[in-house]
Amino acid sequence: MDQIRHNFIHVNGLKLHVAEIGSGPTTVVFLHGFPEIWYSWRHQMIAVAKSGFRAIVPDYRGYGLSEPPPEPEKASFSDVIADLVGVLGFLGIDKVFLIAKDFGVRPAYLFTVFHPEWVLGVVTVGVPFFPPGPSLYHNYLPEGFYMSRWREPGRAEADFGRLDAKTVVRNIYILFSKSEIPIAAENQEIMDMIDPSTPLPPWFTEEDLTNYGALYEKSGFRTALQVPYRAFREEFNITDPKVKVPMLLIMGEKDYFFKFPGVEEYIRSGKAKTYVPDLEITFLPEGTHFAQEQFPEQVNQLLLTFLTKHI
């Protein structure tokens, strides 16, 4: 961990934080989810660097150590793509592998479709590629569905605001580590779904939580609630939605996302290959939403096998 370098790059009027390790000729860019930051890829960064790759992990604007935009409520997935283009341009990188999880899969998809000449291959953890469109899961799930609650302006801010950032991250990590979709009761807030005595997952330490808590204490949650939860309605002019590079999906079978309406059928039936013809799928029977932290050695080996195969 002490070999990871922390740089700040001025891109699109903001100072963005980029964690980096390794100096190999091939670059691997990691894209995080929520409630994560660069740190969630720590195990994979070190593993790929030891195998001769250069690992780069940006904190998105408004996340971790990166500056927030002047108006967080207007942040978009297009901003994430533009920032990634800016970071790679600044660093002089024109070919990359993309590794993404959770909502980071959407910018990975968009970057691959809009800039295919830059992408050697893609690995996603927990989420397959879907063509961008409005999220419709709330139409099939109860009102207390966490995404419905968090896309409502002010609701999550009030809920999170009762607690310090470290406790918010703790609660979400515990909640998202379960195999059930987080759905609150009618008169219950999402943060109230976790009893304070509930222990952390065994693979997530107090030191890990302290690192996350300190970074979210700095950044807050304004931009993080906008992107992804309130930006899923963003529209893109995509003429050809197919991905033409090789891709690997690592899917934990105990990931709550696997229970979203239609997701398991979409993956197991082969429909996911409609948009990604060159798609491999590996299932982790005990894998949860944070498979890369839960089973780092297994995920690292899958990543390295894919990277070396497609270099």
PDB file of N, CA and C in Angstrom, residues 199-290:
ATOM      1  N   PRO A 199     -22.138  -6.488  13.206  1.00  0.00           N
ATOM      2  CA  PRO A 199     -20.698  -6.420  12.908  1.00  0.00           C
ATOM      3  C   PRO A 199     -20.431  -6.164  11.432  1.00  0.00           C
ATOM      4  N   LEU A 200     -19.241  -5.653  11.160  1.00  0.00           N
ATOM      5  CA  LEU A 200     -18.801  -5.502   9.781  1.00  0.00           C
ATOM      6  C   LEU A 200     -18.619  -6.877   9.134  1.00  0.00           C
ATOM      7  N   PRO A 201     -18.681  -6.966   7.810  1.00  0.00           N
ATOM      8  CA  PRO A 201     -18.341  -8.226   7.146  1.00  0.00           C
ATOM      9  C   PRO A 201     -16.921  -8.642   7.545  1.00  0.00           C
ATOM     10  N   PRO A 202     -16.655  -9.922   7.665  1.00  0.00           N
ATOM     11  CA  PRO A 202     -15.347 -10.380   8.171  1.00  0.00           C
ATOM     12  C   PRO A 202     -14.162  -9.958   7.307  1.00  0.00           C
ATOM     13  N   TRP A 203     -14.397  -9.650   6.046  1.00  0.00           N
ATOM     14  CA  TRP A 203     -13.316  -9.273   5.132  1.00  0.00           C
ATOM     15  C   TRP A 203     -13.101  -7.757   5.079  1.00  0.00           C
ATOM     16  N   PHE A 204     -13.879  -7.007   5.868  1.00  0.00           N
ATOM     17  CA  PHE A 204     -13.803  -5.542   5.874  1.00  0.00           C
ATOM     18  C   PHE A 204     -13.427  -5.092   7.287  1.00  0.00           C
ATOM     19  N   THR A 205     -12.221  -4.520   7.431  1.00  0.00           N
ATOM     20  CA  THR A 205     -11.688  -4.237   8.757  1.00  0.00           C
ATOM     21  C   THR A 205     -12.074  -2.834   9.236  1.00  0.00           C
ATOM     22  N   GLU A 206     -11.854  -2.615  10.516  1.00  0.00           N
ATOM     23  CA  GLU A 206     -12.063  -1.268  11.066  1.00  0.00           C
ATOM     24  C   GLU A 206     -11.124  -0.258  10.403  1.00  0.00           C
ATOM     25  N   GLU A 207      -9.918  -0.716  10.055  1.00  0.00           N
ATOM     26  CA  GLU A 207      -8.978   0.166   9.357  1.00  0.00           C
ATOM     27  C   GLU A 207      -9.533   0.551   7.991  1.00  0.00           C
ATOM     28  N   ASP A 208     -10.114  -0.434   7.282  1.00  0.00           N
ATOM     29  CA  ASP A 208     -10.746  -0.139   5.994  1.00  0.00           C
ATOM     30  C   ASP A 208     -11.846   0.898   6.169  1.00  0.00           C
ATOM     31  N   LEU A 209     -12.689   0.679   7.169  1.00  0.00           N
ATOM     32  CA  LEU A 209     -13.801   1.599   7.408  1.00  0.00           C
ATOM     33  C   LEU A 209     -13.295   2.999   7.736  1.00  0.00           C
ATOM     34  N   THR A 210     -12.230   3.090   8.510  1.00  0.00           N
ATOM     35  CA  THR A 210     -11.661   4.394   8.862  1.00  0.00           C
ATOM     36  C   THR A 210     -11.180   5.127   7.611  1.00  0.00           C
ATOM     37  N   ASN A 211     -10.542   4.385   6.696  1.00  0.00           N
ATOM     38  CA  ASN A 211     -10.074   4.994   5.443  1.00  0.00           C
ATOM     39  C   ASN A 211     -11.237   5.522   4.613  1.00  0.00           C
ATOM     40  N   TYR A 212     -12.274   4.729   4.469  1.00  0.00           N
ATOM     41  CA  TYR A 212     -13.460   5.171   3.728  1.00  0.00           C
ATOM     42  C   TYR A 212     -14.108   6.369   4.420  1.00  0.00           C
ATOM     43  N   GLY A 213     -14.276   6.243   5.736  1.00  0.00           N
ATOM     44  CA  GLY A 213     -14.956   7.294   6.490  1.00  0.00           C
ATOM     45  C   GLY A 213     -14.260   8.637   6.365  1.00  0.00           C
ATOM     46  N   ALA A 214     -12.920   8.618   6.434  1.00  0.00           N
ATOM     47  CA  ALA A 214     -12.163   9.872   6.340  1.00  0.00           C
ATOM     48  C   ALA A 214     -12.351  10.527   4.974  1.00  0.00           C
ATOM     49  N   LEU A 215     -12.395   9.716   3.924  1.00  0.00           N
ATOM     50  CA  LEU A 215     -12.534  10.271   2.580  1.00  0.00           C
ATOM     51  C   LEU A 215     -13.943  10.802   2.329  1.00  0.00           C
ATOM     52  N   TYR A 216     -14.954  10.116   2.833  1.00  0.00           N
ATOM     53  CA  TYR A 216     -16.321  10.622   2.665  1.00  0.00           C
ATOM     54  C   TYR A 216     -16.609  11.781   3.616  1.00  0.00           C
ATOM     55  N   GLU A 217     -15.872  11.841   4.715  1.00  0.00           N
ATOM     56  CA  GLU A 217     -15.995  13.007   5.594  1.00  0.00           C
ATOM     57  C   GLU A 217     -15.541  14.255   4.841  1.00  0.00           C
ATOM     58  N   LYS A 218     -14.522  14.087   4.001  1.00  0.00           N
ATOM     59  CA  LYS A 218     -14.020  15.204   3.219  1.00  0.00           C
ATOM     60  C   LYS A 218     -14.975  15.558   2.074  1.00  0.00           C
ATOM     61  N   SER A 219     -15.414  14.525   1.333  1.00  0.00           N
ATOM     62  CA  SER A 219     -16.178  14.784   0.104  1.00  0.00           C
ATOM     63  C   SER A 219     -17.666  14.996   0.355  1.00  0.00           C
ATOM     64  N   GLY A 220     -18.178  14.387   1.427  1.00  0.00           N
ATOM     65  CA  GLY A 220     -19.617  14.397   1.613  1.00  0.00           C
ATOM     66  C   GLY A 220     -20.290  13.492   0.588  1.00  0.00           C
ATOM     67  N   PHE A 221     -21.621  13.565   0.508  1.00  0.00           N
ATOM     68  CA  PHE A 221     -22.365  12.649  -0.348  1.00  0.00           C
ATOM     69  C   PHE A 221     -23.158  13.360  -1.449  1.00  0.00           C
ATOM     70  N   ARG A 222     -22.993  14.670  -1.592  1.00  0.00           N
ATOM     71  CA  ARG A 222     -23.830  15.404  -2.555  1.00  0.00           C
ATOM     72  C   ARG A 222     -23.627  14.913  -3.986  1.00  0.00           C
ATOM     73  N   THR A 223     -22.372  14.860  -4.422  1.00  0.00           N
ATOM     74  CA  THR A 223     -22.113  14.408  -5.790  1.00  0.00           C
ATOM     75  C   THR A 223     -22.404  12.923  -5.932  1.00  0.00           C
ATOM     76  N   ALA A 224     -22.097  12.142  -4.898  1.00  0.00           N
ATOM     77  CA  ALA A 224     -22.301  10.692  -4.958  1.00  0.00           C
ATOM     78  C   ALA A 224     -23.779  10.322  -5.077  1.00  0.00           C
ATOM     79  N   LEU A 225     -24.658  11.122  -4.519  1.00  0.00           N
ATOM     80  CA  LEU A 225     -26.080  10.844  -4.670  1.00  0.00           C
ATOM     81  C   LEU A 225     -26.583  11.248  -6.051  1.00  0.00           C
ATOM     82  N   GLN A 226     -25.953  12.262  -6.632  1.00  0.00           N
ATOM     83  CA  GLN A 226     -26.326  12.675  -7.981  1.00  0.00           C
ATOM     84  C   GLN A 226     -25.872  11.643  -9.011  1.00  0.00           C
ATOM     85  N   VAL A 227     -24.595  11.289  -8.954  1.00  0.00           N
ATOM     86  CA  VAL A 227     -24.038  10.257  -9.829  1.00  0.00           C
ATOM     87  C   VAL A 227     -23.572   9.106  -8.950  1.00  0.00           C
ATOM     88  N   PRO A 228     -24.353   8.029  -8.910  1.00  0.00           N
ATOM     89  CA  PRO A 228     -25.218   7.579  -9.987  1.00  0.00           C
ATOM     90  C   PRO A 228     -26.723   7.854  -9.870  1.00  0.00           C
ATOM     91  N   TYR A 229     -27.259   7.929  -8.656  1.00  0.00           N
ATOM     92  CA  TYR A 229     -28.687   7.655  -8.457  1.00  0.00           C
ATOM     93  C   TYR A 229     -29.632   8.622  -9.174  1.00  0.00           C
ATOM     94  N   ARG A 230     -29.230   9.871  -9.297  1.00  0.00           N
ATOM     95  CA  ARG A 230     -30.127  10.852  -9.905  1.00  0.00           C
ATOM     96  C   ARG A 230     -29.751  11.176 -11.354  1.00  0.00           C
ATOM     97  N   ALA A 231     -28.761  10.463 -11.854  1.00  0.00           N
ATOM     98  CA  ALA A 231     -28.300  10.713 -13.225  1.00  0.00           C
ATOM     99  C   ALA A 231     -28.644   9.574 -14.182  1.00  0.00           C
ATOM    100  N   PHE A 232     -29.341   8.554 -13.690  1.00  0.00           N
ATOM    101  CA  PHE A 232     -29.645   7.409 -14.550  1.00  0.00           C
ATOM    102  C   PHE A 232     -30.600   7.759 -15.685  1.00  0.00           C
ATOM    103  N   ARG A 233     -31.263   8.900 -15.586  1.00  0.00           N
ATOM    104  CA  ARG A 233     -32.185   9.296 -16.661  1.00  0.00           C
ATOM    105  C   ARG A 233     -31.444   9.943 -17.847  1.00  0.00           C
ATOM    106  N   GLU A 234     -30.146  10.172 -17.677  1.00  0.00           N
ATOM    107  CA  GLU A 234     -29.379  10.838 -18.729  1.00  0.00           C
ATOM    108  C   GLU A 234     -29.443  10.043 -20.034  1.00  0.00           C
ATOM    109  N   GLU A 235     -29.632  10.738 -21.130  1.00  0.00           N
ATOM    110  CA  GLU A 235     -29.741  10.097 -22.434  1.00  0.00           C
ATOM    111  C   GLU A 235     -28.460  10.280 -23.247  1.00  0.00           C
ATOM    112  N   PHE A 236     -28.160   9.273 -24.063  1.00  0.00           N
ATOM    113  CA  PHE A 236     -26.949   9.297 -24.878  1.00  0.00           C
ATOM    114  C   PHE A 236     -27.302   8.937 -26.312  1.00  0.00           C
ATOM    115  N   ASN A 237     -26.627   9.569 -27.225  1.00  0.00           N
ATOM    116  CA  ASN A 237     -26.865   9.305 -28.639  1.00  0.00           C
ATOM    117  C   ASN A 237     -25.911   8.209 -29.106  1.00  0.00           C
ATOM    118  N   ILE A 238     -26.343   6.964 -28.910  1.00  0.00           N
ATOM    119  CA  ILE A 238     -25.505   5.819 -29.273  1.00  0.00           C
ATOM    120  C   ILE A 238     -26.092   5.166 -30.520  1.00  0.00           C
ATOM    121  N   THR A 239     -25.350   5.193 -31.596  1.00  0.00           N
ATOM    122  CA  THR A 239     -25.854   4.624 -32.850  1.00  0.00           C
ATOM    123  C   THR A 239     -25.660   3.111 -32.907  1.00  0.00           C
ATOM    124  N   ASP A 240     -24.573   2.622 -32.329  1.00  0.00           N
ATOM    125  CA  ASP A 240     -24.311   1.173 -32.300  1.00  0.00           C
ATOM    126  C   ASP A 240     -23.994   0.772 -30.869  1.00  0.00           C
ATOM    127  N   PRO A 241     -24.935   0.100 -30.183  1.00  0.00           N
ATOM    128  CA  PRO A 241     -24.732  -0.212 -28.766  1.00  0.00           C
ATOM    129  C   PRO A 241     -23.837  -1.414 -28.502  1.00  0.00           C
ATOM    130  N   LYS A 242     -23.358  -2.093 -29.553  1.00  0.00           N
ATOM    131  CA  LYS A 242     -22.552  -3.294 -29.335  1.00  0.00           C
ATOM    132  C   LYS A 242     -21.123  -2.951 -28.929  1.00  0.00           C
ATOM    133  N   VAL A 243     -20.598  -3.767 -28.017  1.00  0.00           N
ATOM    134  CA  VAL A 243     -19.208  -3.633 -27.567  1.00  0.00           C
ATOM    135  C   VAL A 243     -18.366  -4.608 -28.360  1.00  0.00           C
ATOM    136  N   LYS A 244     -17.308  -4.124 -28.965  1.00  0.00           N
ATOM    137  CA  LYS A 244     -16.530  -4.939 -29.897  1.00  0.00           C
ATOM    138  C   LYS A 244     -15.189  -5.382 -29.322  1.00  0.00           C
ATOM    139  N   VAL A 245     -15.005  -5.231 -28.020  1.00  0.00           N
ATOM    140  CA  VAL A 245     -13.777  -5.700 -27.375  1.00  0.00           C
ATOM    141  C   VAL A 245     -14.127  -6.868 -26.455  1.00  0.00           C
ATOM    142  N   PRO A 246     -13.135  -7.698 -26.105  1.00  0.00           N
ATOM    143  CA  PRO A 246     -13.411  -8.806 -25.189  1.00  0.00           C
ATOM    144  C   PRO A 246     -13.784  -8.308 -23.797  1.00  0.00           C
ATOM    145  N   MET A 247     -14.638  -9.065 -23.142  1.00  0.00           N
ATOM    146  CA  MET A 247     -15.106  -8.658 -21.815  1.00  0.00           C
ATOM    147  C   MET A 247     -15.285  -9.874 -20.925  1.00  0.00           C
ATOM    148  N   LEU A 248     -15.025  -9.663 -19.644  1.00  0.00           N
ATOM    149  CA  LEU A 248     -15.260 -10.678 -18.619  1.00  0.00           C
ATOM    150  C   LEU A 248     -16.195 -10.099 -17.569  1.00  0.00           C
ATOM    151  N   LEU A 249     -17.249 -10.841 -17.235  1.00  0.00           N
ATOM    152  CA  LEU A 249     -18.136 -10.481 -16.131  1.00  0.00           C
ATOM    153  C   LEU A 249     -17.884 -11.444 -14.976  1.00  0.00           C
ATOM    154  N   ILE A 250     -17.541 -10.882 -13.811  1.00  0.00           N
ATOM    155  CA  ILE A 250     -17.388 -11.671 -12.583  1.00  0.00           C
ATOM    156  C   ILE A 250     -18.629 -11.413 -11.736  1.00  0.00           C
ATOM    157  N   MET A 251     -19.462 -12.421 -11.573  1.00  0.00           N
ATOM    158  CA  MET A 251     -20.761 -12.241 -10.907  1.00  0.00           C
ATOM    159  C   MET A 251     -20.847 -13.064  -9.631  1.00  0.00           C
ATOM    160  N   GLY A 252     -20.989 -12.366  -8.499  1.00  0.00           N
ATOM    161  CA  GLY A 252     -21.227 -13.051  -7.236  1.00  0.00           C
ATOM    162  C   GLY A 252     -22.674 -13.508  -7.155  1.00  0.00           C
ATOM    163  N   GLU A 253     -22.867 -14.764  -6.863  1.00  0.00           N
ATOM    164  CA  GLU A 253     -24.234 -15.295  -6.837  1.00  0.00           C
ATOM    165  C   GLU A 253     -24.995 -14.898  -5.579  1.00  0.00           C
ATOM    166  N   LYS A 254     -24.305 -14.288  -4.614  1.00  0.00           N
ATOM    167  CA  LYS A 254     -24.991 -13.757  -3.432  1.00  0.00           C
ATOM    168  C   LYS A 254     -24.988 -12.228  -3.427  1.00  0.00           C
ATOM    169  N   ASP A 255     -24.699 -11.656  -4.584  1.00  0.00           N
ATOM    170  CA  ASP A 255     -24.796 -10.203  -4.766  1.00  0.00           C
ATOM    171  C   ASP A 255     -26.283  -9.851  -4.848  1.00  0.00           C
ATOM    172  N   TYR A 256     -26.729  -8.893  -4.032  1.00  0.00           N
ATOM    173  CA  TYR A 256     -28.147  -8.535  -4.060  1.00  0.00           C
ATOM    174  C   TYR A 256     -28.603  -8.064  -5.440  1.00  0.00           C
ATOM    175  N   PHE A 257     -27.673  -7.502  -6.230  1.00  0.00           N
ATOM    176  CA  PHE A 257     -28.050  -7.032  -7.565  1.00  0.00           C
ATOM    177  C   PHE A 257     -28.516  -8.185  -8.449  1.00  0.00           C
ATOM    178  N   PHE A 258     -28.031  -9.387  -8.170  1.00  0.00           N
ATOM    179  CA  PHE A 258     -28.416 -10.574  -8.925  1.00  0.00           C
ATOM    180  C   PHE A 258     -29.927 -10.829  -8.809  1.00  0.00           C
ATOM    181  N   LYS A 259     -30.540 -10.270  -7.741  1.00  0.00           N
ATOM    182  CA  LYS A 259     -31.981 -10.459  -7.518  1.00  0.00           C
ATOM    183  C   LYS A 259     -32.828  -9.316  -8.065  1.00  0.00           C
ATOM    184  N   PHE A 260     -32.196  -8.311  -8.649  1.00  0.00           N
ATOM    185  CA  PHE A 260     -32.986  -7.261  -9.305  1.00  0.00           C
ATOM    186  C   PHE A 260     -33.848  -7.907 -10.396  1.00  0.00           C
ATOM    187  N   PRO A 261     -35.029  -7.382 -10.622  1.00  0.00           N
ATOM    188  CA  PRO A 261     -35.922  -7.989 -11.616  1.00  0.00           C
ATOM    189  C   PRO A 261     -35.253  -8.169 -12.974  1.00  0.00           C
ATOM    190  N   GLY A 262     -35.192  -9.430 -13.424  1.00  0.00           N
ATOM    191  CA  GLY A 262     -34.684  -9.747 -14.751  1.00  0.00           C
ATOM    192  C   GLY A 262     -33.193  -9.905 -14.880  1.00  0.00           C
ATOM    193  N   VAL A 263     -32.418  -9.560 -13.847  1.00  0.00           N
ATOM    194  CA  VAL A 263     -30.951  -9.545 -13.994  1.00  0.00           C
ATOM    195  C   VAL A 263     -30.385 -10.956 -14.133  1.00  0.00           C
ATOM    196  N   GLU A 264     -30.787 -11.872 -13.263  1.00  0.00           N
ATOM    197  CA  GLU A 264     -30.237 -13.236 -13.338  1.00  0.00           C
ATOM    198  C   GLU A 264     -30.580 -13.881 -14.681  1.00  0.00           C
ATOM    199  N   GLU A 265     -31.801 -13.706 -15.131  1.00  0.00           N
ATOM    200  CA  GLU A 265     -32.216 -14.285 -16.406  1.00  0.00           C
ATOM    201  C   GLU A 265     -31.429 -13.660 -17.563  1.00  0.00           C
ATOM    202  N   TYR A 266     -31.198 -12.350 -17.503  1.00  0.00           N
ATOM    203  CA  TYR A 266     -30.439 -11.632 -18.529  1.00  0.00           C
ATOM    204  C   TYR A 266     -29.026 -12.201 -18.648  1.00  0.00           C
ATOM    205  N   ILE A 267     -28.424 -12.541 -17.506  1.00  0.00           N
ATOM    206  CA  ILE A 267     -27.052 -13.050 -17.505  1.00  0.00           C
ATOM    207  C   ILE A 267     -27.015 -14.524 -17.885  1.00  0.00           C
ATOM    208  N   ARG A 268     -27.830 -15.348 -17.232  1.00  0.00           N
ATOM    209  CA  ARG A 268     -27.747 -16.801 -17.446  1.00  0.00           C
ATOM    210  C   ARG A 268     -28.269 -17.235 -18.815  1.00  0.00           C
ATOM    211  N   SER A 269     -29.211 -16.499 -19.360  1.00  0.00           N
ATOM    212  CA  SER A 269     -29.807 -16.888 -20.638  1.00  0.00           C
ATOM    213  C   SER A 269     -28.917 -16.584 -21.827  1.00  0.00           C
ATOM    214  N   GLY A 270     -27.906 -15.763 -21.607  1.00  0.00           N
ATOM    215  CA  GLY A 270     -27.043 -15.351 -22.705  1.00  0.00           C
ATOM    216  C   GLY A 270     -27.470 -14.064 -23.365  1.00  0.00           C
ATOM    217  N   LYS A 271     -28.560 -13.443 -22.876  1.00  0.00           N
ATOM    218  CA  LYS A 271     -28.995 -12.179 -23.467  1.00  0.00           C
ATOM    219  C   LYS A 271     -27.929 -11.092 -23.346  1.00  0.00           C
ATOM    220  N   ALA A 272     -27.105 -11.179 -22.295  1.00  0.00           N
ATOM    221  CA  ALA A 272     -26.050 -10.177 -22.111  1.00  0.00           C
ATOM    222  C   ALA A 272     -25.085 -10.167 -23.295  1.00  0.00           C
ATOM    223  N   LYS A 273     -24.991 -11.291 -24.013  1.00  0.00           N
ATOM    224  CA  LYS A 273     -24.088 -11.362 -25.168  1.00  0.00           C
ATOM    225  C   LYS A 273     -24.663 -10.663 -26.398  1.00  0.00           C
ATOM    226  N   THR A 274     -25.907 -10.224 -26.308  1.00  0.00           N
ATOM    227  CA  THR A 274     -26.497  -9.465 -27.412  1.00  0.00           C
ATOM    228  C   THR A 274     -25.686  -8.205 -27.680  1.00  0.00           C
ATOM    229  N   TYR A 275     -25.236  -7.572 -26.591  1.00  0.00           N
ATOM    230  CA  TYR A 275     -24.500  -6.317 -26.708  1.00  0.00           C
ATOM    231  C   TYR A 275     -22.993  -6.508 -26.557  1.00  0.00           C
ATOM    232  N   VAL A 276     -22.597  -7.684 -26.049  1.00  0.00           N
ATOM    233  CA  VAL A 276     -21.168  -7.977 -25.879  1.00  0.00           C
ATOM    234  C   VAL A 276     -20.923  -9.381 -26.419  1.00  0.00           C
ATOM    235  N   PRO A 277     -20.737  -9.526 -27.719  1.00  0.00           N
ATOM    236  CA  PRO A 277     -20.583 -10.872 -28.294  1.00  0.00           C
ATOM    237  C   PRO A 277     -19.414 -11.657 -27.714  1.00  0.00           C
ATOM    238  N   ASP A 278     -18.308 -10.966 -27.418  1.00  0.00           N
ATOM    239  CA  ASP A 278     -17.115 -11.639 -26.891  1.00  0.00           C
ATOM    240  C   ASP A 278     -17.102 -11.523 -25.368  1.00  0.00           C
ATOM    241  N   LEU A 279     -18.059 -12.213 -24.739  1.00  0.00           N
ATOM    242  CA  LEU A 279     -18.255 -12.103 -23.285  1.00  0.00           C
ATOM    243  C   LEU A 279     -18.019 -13.433 -22.606  1.00  0.00           C
ATOM    244  N   GLU A 280     -17.142 -13.411 -21.605  1.00  0.00           N
ATOM    245  CA  GLU A 280     -16.976 -14.550 -20.700  1.00  0.00           C
ATOM    246  C   GLU A 280     -17.689 -14.207 -19.389  1.00  0.00           C
ATOM    247  N   ILE A 281     -18.261 -15.216 -18.750  1.00  0.00           N
ATOM    248  CA  ILE A 281     -18.931 -15.001 -17.459  1.00  0.00           C
ATOM    249  C   ILE A 281     -18.410 -16.021 -16.465  1.00  0.00           C
ATOM    250  N   THR A 282     -17.977 -15.528 -15.318  1.00  0.00           N
ATOM    251  CA  THR A 282     -17.544 -16.390 -14.223  1.00  0.00           C
ATOM    252  C   THR A 282     -18.393 -16.090 -12.993  1.00  0.00           C
ATOM    253  N   PHE A 283     -18.956 -17.127 -12.389  1.00  0.00           N
ATOM    254  CA  PHE A 283     -19.777 -16.969 -11.200  1.00  0.00           C
ATOM    255  C   PHE A 283     -18.975 -17.331  -9.952  1.00  0.00           C
ATOM    256  N   LEU A 284     -19.121 -16.501  -8.925  1.00  0.00           N
ATOM    257  CA  LEU A 284     -18.539 -16.796  -7.610  1.00  0.00           C
ATOM    258  C   LEU A 284     -19.691 -17.179  -6.692  1.00  0.00           C
ATOM    259  N   PRO A 285     -19.827 -18.458  -6.330  1.00  0.00           N
ATOM    260  CA  PRO A 285     -21.001 -18.924  -5.586  1.00  0.00           C
ATOM    261  C   PRO A 285     -21.265 -18.171  -4.280  1.00  0.00           C
ATOM    262  N   GLU A 286     -20.221 -17.754  -3.579  1.00  0.00           N
ATOM    263  CA  GLU A 286     -20.387 -17.036  -2.304  1.00  0.00           C
ATOM    264  C   GLU A 286     -20.151 -15.540  -2.442  1.00  0.00           C
ATOM    265  N   GLY A 287     -19.935 -15.091  -3.657  1.00  0.00           N
ATOM    266  CA  GLY A 287     -19.590 -13.686  -3.877  1.00  0.00           C
ATOM    267  C   GLY A 287     -20.744 -12.745  -3.611  1.00  0.00           C
ATOM    268  N   THR A 288     -20.452 -11.661  -2.898  1.00  0.00           N
ATOM    269  CA  THR A 288     -21.448 -10.629  -2.622  1.00  0.00           C
ATOM    270  C   THR A 288     -21.168  -9.415  -3.519  1.00  0.00           C
ATOM    271  N   HIS A 289     -21.776  -8.292  -3.182  1.00  0.00           N
ATOM    272  CA  HIS A 289     -21.641  -7.077  -3.983  1.00  0.00           C
ATOM    273  C   HIS A 289     -20.207  -6.543  -3.998  1.00  0.00           C
ATOM    274  N   PHE A 290     -19.410  -6.925  -3.025  1.00  0.00           N
ATOM    275  CA  PHE A 290     -18.028  -6.433  -2.919  1.00  0.00           C
ATOM    276  C   PHE A 290     -17.042  -7.578  -3.138  1.00  0.00           C
TER     277      PHE A 290
END
